[in-house]
Amino acid sequence: MKRVSPSRAKLHLHFENLRRRAPIYHLTPEDYALAAKRHQRLAARLEVTFGWDGDILDTALQTAHIVVGVPENRERLRARAPRLRWIHSSLAGIDRLLPLDWLPPGIAFTNNRGVHGHKAEQYMRMAYTLLHTRMPEILLNQRAHVWRQVFSPTLAGRCALVIGLGDLGTAAARAAKQLGLKVIGVRRTAKACRHADRVHTFRALNRLLPQADFVVLALPLTPETLNLLSRERLDLLKPDCGVINISRAPVMDYAALADKLQAGELAGAIVDVVEPEPLPPESTLWDISNLLITPHISCDDFGNYPQLTLDLVFENLGRLLQGATLKYRVSRTCGY
C-alpha cells in the first residue's frame, strides 16, 4: 500500500452508524474520545465526523479518506468519494456485502475479524460443556418436573472437529484444548494451527465427520461454504455427536438438522445464528427440545466491543501511514 505523505496534513475519518443495529455496534464521539486518549499520536492526524443512517454521508464522502462502517448506499462510490483510501467494516461477517463489485479499485476494505476471539472462546467452553452434559435434556426434564439422572463421562479425550480456523475457529480450538479435547481443524489449506492436533482441507471433510464428538462451524459464508454441512454430511455424524454453529446459518441445512435432532440421531445442537434473524415466533426451531438457540451474541464483547474495534482501526491507521499492509484486509476473490 502506498505510504501516506509524512506531512502533518490531517486525514478525514468518517464513522457511519446504523440505528437499527444493536448499540454495541455503534461508534460514538464518546467512544472515539476514549480510544483517542490511548492513541494520541495517531489521533492527532485525524479530523473525525460521525453520521447516522446516511444523514451526512454524501457531504462526508466528499473529503473522507477513511470510512468506518460500510455505507448502505454504495453506488458510484469513487465519484462520490474521490479521496477515499480505506473502508473498515465494524462487523466480521461481510456476506451481505458480497459480491464486492461495488468496491472501487484502489480502496482497501478491512473487517473486524480480530476482535471476537476472546469472547468466542468463553462461549465455546460453555457450548462444549452444555452439550456434553446433555443440558438441553436436563432442562427439558426440569420444565416437565421430571427427576431423571442423566450421567455423562469426562470431556477429556473427546474430538472436536472445527471447520474454519480464522478468529472464531481458532477460539473454538483453544477452548477445546482447555477442556482436554482432541482438535481436528478443517480449512481451505492444511496450514498448521497451534491449537489443533491436525489440520486438513475441505476435501477430507466427509472422512473426518464420522470421527467427531463435536462439529463446530466457524467459517465465513461464501458461495463455496453455502450448505457445507448438508443433509448428506449430517448423516455421516455419530448419533452422540453435538453440533455448534457460531458462523452463519446458511452454511448448514437447518431443516436436516431439525429432522435429525427430533429423530434422536444427534445428541444436541447449539446455534448462535439462524435464518432469518430475528427468528420468527412461528418457527418450529423454537420447540426442538435438544436444540439451544442463542440470539447471535456468542462473540461480541458487551461493553468492550467499540473500544476493541477502535483499537484495530488505530492499529491499521498506523499501518496506512507507514505504507504497510492493513490487517484483516478482505480478499475480493475469497470474500473474507
Coordinates of C-alpha atoms in Angstrom, one line a residue:
M1 CA 0.0 0.0 0.0
K2 CA 1.3 3.5 -0.9
R3 CA 2.7 5.3 2.1
V4 CA 0.8 8.5 3.2
S5 CA 2.8 11.6 3.0
P6 CA 4.7 12.3 6.2
S7 CA 3.4 15.9 6.2
R8 CA 1.1 16.8 9.1
A9 CA -1.9 17.2 6.8
K10 CA -4.8 15.5 8.5
L11 CA -6.9 12.6 7.2
H12 CA -10.7 12.7 7.4
L13 CA -12.1 9.7 9.2
H14 CA -15.9 9.3 9.0
F15 CA -17.9 6.9 11.2
E16 CA -21.1 5.7 9.6
N17 CA -23.6 4.2 12.1
L18 CA -27.0 2.4 11.7
R19 CA -29.5 3.0 14.4
R20 CA -31.3 -0.4 13.7
R21 CA -28.2 -2.2 14.8
A22 CA -27.7 -3.0 18.5
P23 CA -26.0 -0.2 20.4
I24 CA -22.9 -2.5 21.0
Y25 CA -22.0 -1.8 17.3
H26 CA -22.4 2.0 17.4
L27 CA -19.2 4.1 17.4
T28 CA -20.0 7.4 19.1
P29 CA -17.9 10.5 19.8
E30 CA -17.6 9.4 23.4
D31 CA -16.2 6.0 22.3
Y32 CA -13.8 7.7 20.0
A33 CA -12.6 10.1 22.7
L34 CA -11.7 7.2 25.0
A35 CA -9.7 5.5 22.2
A36 CA -8.0 8.7 21.1
K37 CA -6.5 9.1 24.6
R38 CA -4.8 5.7 24.1
H39 CA -3.6 6.6 20.6
Q40 CA -2.9 10.3 20.9
R41 CA -0.2 10.5 18.2
L42 CA -2.4 8.8 15.6
A43 CA -5.5 10.7 16.6
A44 CA -3.6 14.0 16.1
R45 CA -3.5 13.0 12.4
L46 CA -7.3 12.9 12.1
E47 CA -10.4 15.0 11.5
V48 CA -13.4 13.0 12.5
T49 CA -17.1 13.1 11.7
F50 CA -20.0 10.9 12.8
G51 CA -23.1 10.0 10.7
W52 CA -26.3 8.1 11.4
D53 CA -28.3 6.3 8.8
G54 CA -26.7 8.3 5.9
D55 CA -27.7 11.7 7.3
I56 CA -24.4 13.4 6.4
L57 CA -22.9 10.7 4.2
D58 CA -22.7 12.4 0.9
T59 CA -21.1 15.5 2.4
A60 CA -18.6 13.4 4.4
L61 CA -17.7 11.3 1.4
Q62 CA -16.5 14.4 -0.5
T63 CA -13.5 14.7 1.8
A64 CA -13.2 11.4 3.6
H65 CA -10.0 9.3 3.4
I66 CA -11.3 6.6 5.7
V67 CA -14.8 5.3 6.4
V68 CA -15.6 3.1 9.4
G69 CA -18.9 1.4 8.9
V70 CA -19.9 0.3 5.4
P71 CA -22.4 2.8 3.9
E72 CA -25.8 1.4 2.9
N73 CA -25.7 3.5 -0.3
R74 CA -22.6 2.3 -2.1
E75 CA -23.5 3.4 -5.6
R76 CA -20.9 5.4 -7.6
L77 CA -18.6 5.3 -4.6
R78 CA -15.5 6.5 -6.4
A79 CA -17.3 9.5 -7.8
R80 CA -18.8 10.4 -4.5
A81 CA -15.7 9.8 -2.5
P82 CA -12.7 10.9 -4.6
R83 CA -10.2 10.8 -1.7
L84 CA -11.3 7.5 -0.2
R85 CA -8.5 5.1 0.6
W86 CA -9.9 2.6 3.0
I87 CA -13.3 1.3 4.3
H88 CA -13.5 -0.7 7.5
S89 CA -16.5 -2.8 8.4
S90 CA -17.2 -2.8 12.2
L91 CA -18.6 -6.4 11.8
A92 CA -16.6 -9.5 11.0
G93 CA -19.2 -11.2 8.6
I94 CA -19.4 -9.4 5.3
D95 CA -21.5 -12.0 3.4
R96 CA -24.4 -9.5 2.9
L97 CA -21.9 -7.2 1.1
L98 CA -20.9 -9.8 -1.5
P99 CA -20.0 -9.7 -4.3
L100 CA -17.6 -6.8 -3.8
D101 CA -18.3 -5.3 -7.3
W102 CA -19.3 -2.1 -5.5
L103 CA -15.8 -1.6 -4.2
P104 CA -13.7 0.6 -6.5
P105 CA -10.1 -0.4 -7.3
G106 CA -7.6 1.2 -5.1
I107 CA -9.8 1.3 -2.0
A108 CA -8.7 -1.1 0.8
F109 CA -11.5 -3.0 2.6
T110 CA -11.0 -4.5 6.1
N111 CA -13.3 -6.1 8.6
N112 CA -13.4 -6.7 12.3
R113 CA -12.1 -10.3 12.3
G114 CA -9.6 -9.6 15.1
V115 CA -11.9 -8.5 18.0
H116 CA -14.1 -11.6 18.6
G117 CA -11.8 -14.4 19.7
H118 CA -11.7 -13.8 23.5
K119 CA -15.5 -13.8 23.9
A120 CA -15.9 -16.6 21.4
E121 CA -13.5 -18.8 23.4
Q122 CA -15.7 -18.3 26.5
Y123 CA -18.8 -19.1 24.6
M124 CA -17.3 -22.3 23.2
R125 CA -16.2 -23.6 26.6
M126 CA -19.8 -23.2 27.6
A127 CA -21.2 -24.8 24.5
Y128 CA -18.9 -27.9 24.6
T129 CA -19.8 -28.4 28.3
L130 CA -23.6 -27.9 27.9
L131 CA -23.8 -30.4 25.0
H132 CA -21.5 -32.9 26.7
T133 CA -23.5 -32.9 29.9
R134 CA -26.8 -33.1 27.9
M135 CA -28.0 -29.9 29.4
P136 CA -30.9 -29.5 26.9
E137 CA -32.3 -32.8 28.1
I138 CA -31.8 -31.9 31.7
L139 CA -33.6 -28.5 31.3
L140 CA -36.4 -30.2 29.5
N141 CA -36.8 -32.6 32.4
Q142 CA -36.8 -29.7 34.8
R143 CA -39.6 -27.9 32.9
A144 CA -41.6 -31.1 33.0
H145 CA -40.9 -31.6 36.7
V146 CA -39.2 -34.9 36.0
W147 CA -36.4 -36.2 38.1
R148 CA -34.2 -38.2 35.8
Q149 CA -30.5 -38.6 36.4
V150 CA -28.5 -38.0 33.2
F151 CA -24.9 -39.0 33.6
S152 CA -22.0 -38.2 31.3
P153 CA -18.3 -39.1 31.2
T154 CA -15.4 -36.6 31.3
L155 CA -14.9 -34.4 28.3
A156 CA -11.2 -35.1 28.1
G157 CA -10.2 -37.1 25.1
R158 CA -13.3 -36.3 23.0
C159 CA -12.8 -35.0 19.5
A160 CA -13.8 -31.5 18.3
L161 CA -13.9 -31.1 14.5
V162 CA -13.6 -27.3 14.0
I163 CA -14.5 -26.2 10.5
G164 CA -12.9 -22.9 9.8
L165 CA -9.7 -21.7 11.6
G166 CA -10.0 -17.9 11.5
D167 CA -10.6 -15.8 14.6
L168 CA -13.6 -17.7 15.7
G169 CA -12.4 -21.2 14.7
T170 CA -9.1 -20.6 16.5
A171 CA -11.0 -19.5 19.6
A172 CA -13.1 -22.7 19.3
A173 CA -9.9 -24.8 19.1
R174 CA -8.4 -23.0 22.1
A175 CA -11.5 -23.6 24.2
A176 CA -11.5 -27.3 23.2
K177 CA -7.8 -27.7 24.2
Q178 CA -8.5 -26.1 27.5
L179 CA -11.1 -28.7 28.2
G180 CA -8.8 -31.6 27.2
L181 CA -10.4 -32.3 23.8
K182 CA -8.6 -33.5 20.7
V183 CA -8.9 -31.0 17.9
I184 CA -9.1 -31.6 14.2
G185 CA -9.2 -28.4 12.1
V186 CA -10.6 -28.0 8.6
R187 CA -10.0 -25.1 6.3
R188 CA -9.1 -24.1 2.7
T189 CA -5.4 -25.0 3.2
A190 CA -3.8 -27.5 5.5
K191 CA -1.6 -24.8 7.2
A192 CA -0.9 -25.8 10.8
C193 CA -2.7 -24.3 13.7
R194 CA -1.0 -24.3 17.1
H195 CA -4.3 -25.2 18.8
A196 CA -5.2 -28.1 16.5
D197 CA -3.7 -31.6 16.6
R198 CA -4.2 -31.9 12.8
V199 CA -5.4 -29.6 10.0
H200 CA -7.0 -30.9 6.8
T201 CA -8.5 -29.2 3.7
F202 CA -12.2 -29.4 2.9
R203 CA -11.5 -32.4 0.7
A204 CA -11.2 -34.5 3.8
L205 CA -14.4 -33.4 5.4
N206 CA -16.5 -36.5 4.6
R207 CA -13.8 -38.7 6.0
L208 CA -13.5 -36.6 9.2
L209 CA -17.1 -36.1 10.1
P210 CA -17.7 -39.6 11.5
Q211 CA -14.8 -39.1 13.9
A212 CA -16.3 -36.1 15.6
D213 CA -17.9 -35.9 19.0
F214 CA -18.5 -32.2 18.3
V215 CA -18.7 -30.4 15.0
V216 CA -18.1 -26.7 15.2
L217 CA -19.0 -24.4 12.3
A218 CA -16.8 -21.2 12.5
L219 CA -16.3 -20.3 8.8
P220 CA -17.5 -17.3 6.7
L221 CA -20.4 -17.6 4.4
T222 CA -19.3 -17.6 0.8
P223 CA -20.6 -19.3 -2.3
E224 CA -18.1 -22.1 -1.5
T225 CA -19.4 -22.7 2.1
L226 CA -23.1 -22.4 1.4
N227 CA -24.8 -25.5 2.7
L228 CA -21.4 -27.0 3.5
L229 CA -22.9 -29.2 6.3
S230 CA -25.6 -30.6 4.1
R231 CA -28.2 -33.3 4.9
E232 CA -25.8 -35.9 3.4
R233 CA -23.0 -34.7 5.6
L234 CA -25.1 -34.5 8.7
D235 CA -26.0 -38.2 8.1
L236 CA -22.2 -39.0 8.5
L237 CA -22.2 -37.9 12.1
K238 CA -22.3 -40.3 15.1
P239 CA -25.7 -40.3 17.0
D240 CA -24.0 -38.9 20.1
C241 CA -22.3 -36.0 18.2
G242 CA -23.1 -32.4 19.1
V243 CA -23.3 -29.6 16.6
I244 CA -22.3 -26.0 17.3
N245 CA -22.7 -23.1 14.8
I246 CA -21.2 -19.7 15.5
S247 CA -20.7 -18.6 11.9
R248 CA -23.7 -18.1 9.6
A249 CA -26.9 -20.2 9.3
P250 CA -26.8 -21.0 5.6
V251 CA -23.5 -22.9 6.0
M252 CA -25.7 -25.8 7.4
D253 CA -29.0 -27.4 6.4
Y254 CA -31.2 -26.4 9.3
A255 CA -34.2 -28.4 8.1
A256 CA -32.0 -31.5 8.1
L257 CA -30.5 -30.6 11.5
A258 CA -34.1 -30.3 12.9
D259 CA -35.1 -33.7 11.5
K260 CA -32.0 -35.4 12.9
L261 CA -32.5 -33.8 16.4
Q262 CA -36.1 -34.7 16.5
A263 CA -35.4 -38.3 15.5
G264 CA -32.7 -38.6 18.2
E265 CA -30.0 -39.1 15.7
L266 CA -27.8 -36.4 17.2
A267 CA -27.0 -35.6 20.9
G268 CA -27.9 -32.0 20.5
A269 CA -27.1 -28.7 18.9
I270 CA -26.3 -25.1 20.0
V271 CA -26.7 -22.5 17.3
D272 CA -25.9 -18.8 17.7
V273 CA -27.2 -18.0 14.2
V274 CA -30.4 -18.6 12.4
E275 CA -32.1 -17.5 9.1
P276 CA -33.8 -15.1 9.2
E277 CA -32.8 -13.1 12.2
P278 CA -34.7 -12.4 14.4
L279 CA -36.2 -15.9 14.3
P280 CA -39.9 -15.6 13.7
P281 CA -42.1 -16.7 16.7
E282 CA -43.8 -19.3 14.4
S283 CA -40.5 -21.1 13.6
T284 CA -40.5 -24.7 14.5
L285 CA -36.9 -24.4 15.7
W286 CA -38.0 -22.9 19.0
D287 CA -39.6 -26.1 20.1
I288 CA -36.9 -28.7 19.4
S289 CA -36.1 -30.0 22.8
N290 CA -32.4 -30.8 22.2
L291 CA -31.6 -27.5 20.4
L292 CA -30.4 -24.4 22.2
I293 CA -30.6 -21.1 20.3
T294 CA -28.7 -18.1 21.4
P295 CA -29.6 -14.8 19.6
H296 CA -26.4 -14.0 17.8
I297 CA -24.4 -13.0 20.9
S298 CA -21.6 -15.5 21.1
C299 CA -18.7 -13.4 20.0
D300 CA -19.4 -9.7 20.7
D301 CA -17.9 -8.4 23.9
F302 CA -20.5 -6.2 25.5
G303 CA -19.0 -3.0 26.9
N304 CA -15.7 -3.5 25.2
Y305 CA -16.7 -4.0 21.5
P306 CA -16.4 -0.4 20.5
Q307 CA -13.0 0.0 22.1
L308 CA -11.7 -3.2 20.6
T309 CA -12.9 -2.0 17.2
L310 CA -11.3 1.4 17.6
D311 CA -8.0 -0.1 18.7
L312 CA -8.0 -2.2 15.5
V313 CA -8.8 0.9 13.5
F314 CA -6.0 2.9 15.1
E315 CA -3.6 0.0 14.5
N316 CA -4.4 -0.1 10.9
L317 CA -4.2 3.7 10.7
G318 CA -0.6 3.4 11.8
R319 CA 0.0 0.8 9.1
L320 CA -1.7 3.1 6.5
L321 CA 0.6 5.9 7.4
Q322 CA 3.6 3.7 7.1
G323 CA 2.5 2.2 3.8
A324 CA 2.2 -1.3 5.4
T325 CA -0.4 -4.0 4.6
L326 CA -3.6 -3.5 6.6
K327 CA -4.6 -6.2 9.0
Y328 CA -7.7 -8.3 8.1
R329 CA -8.0 -7.0 4.5
V330 CA -10.8 -8.6 2.7
S331 CA -10.0 -10.6 -0.4
R332 CA -12.1 -9.9 -3.5
T333 CA -11.7 -13.4 -4.6
C334 CA -12.3 -15.3 -1.3
G335 CA -15.0 -13.0 0.0
Y336 CA -13.4 -12.7 3.5

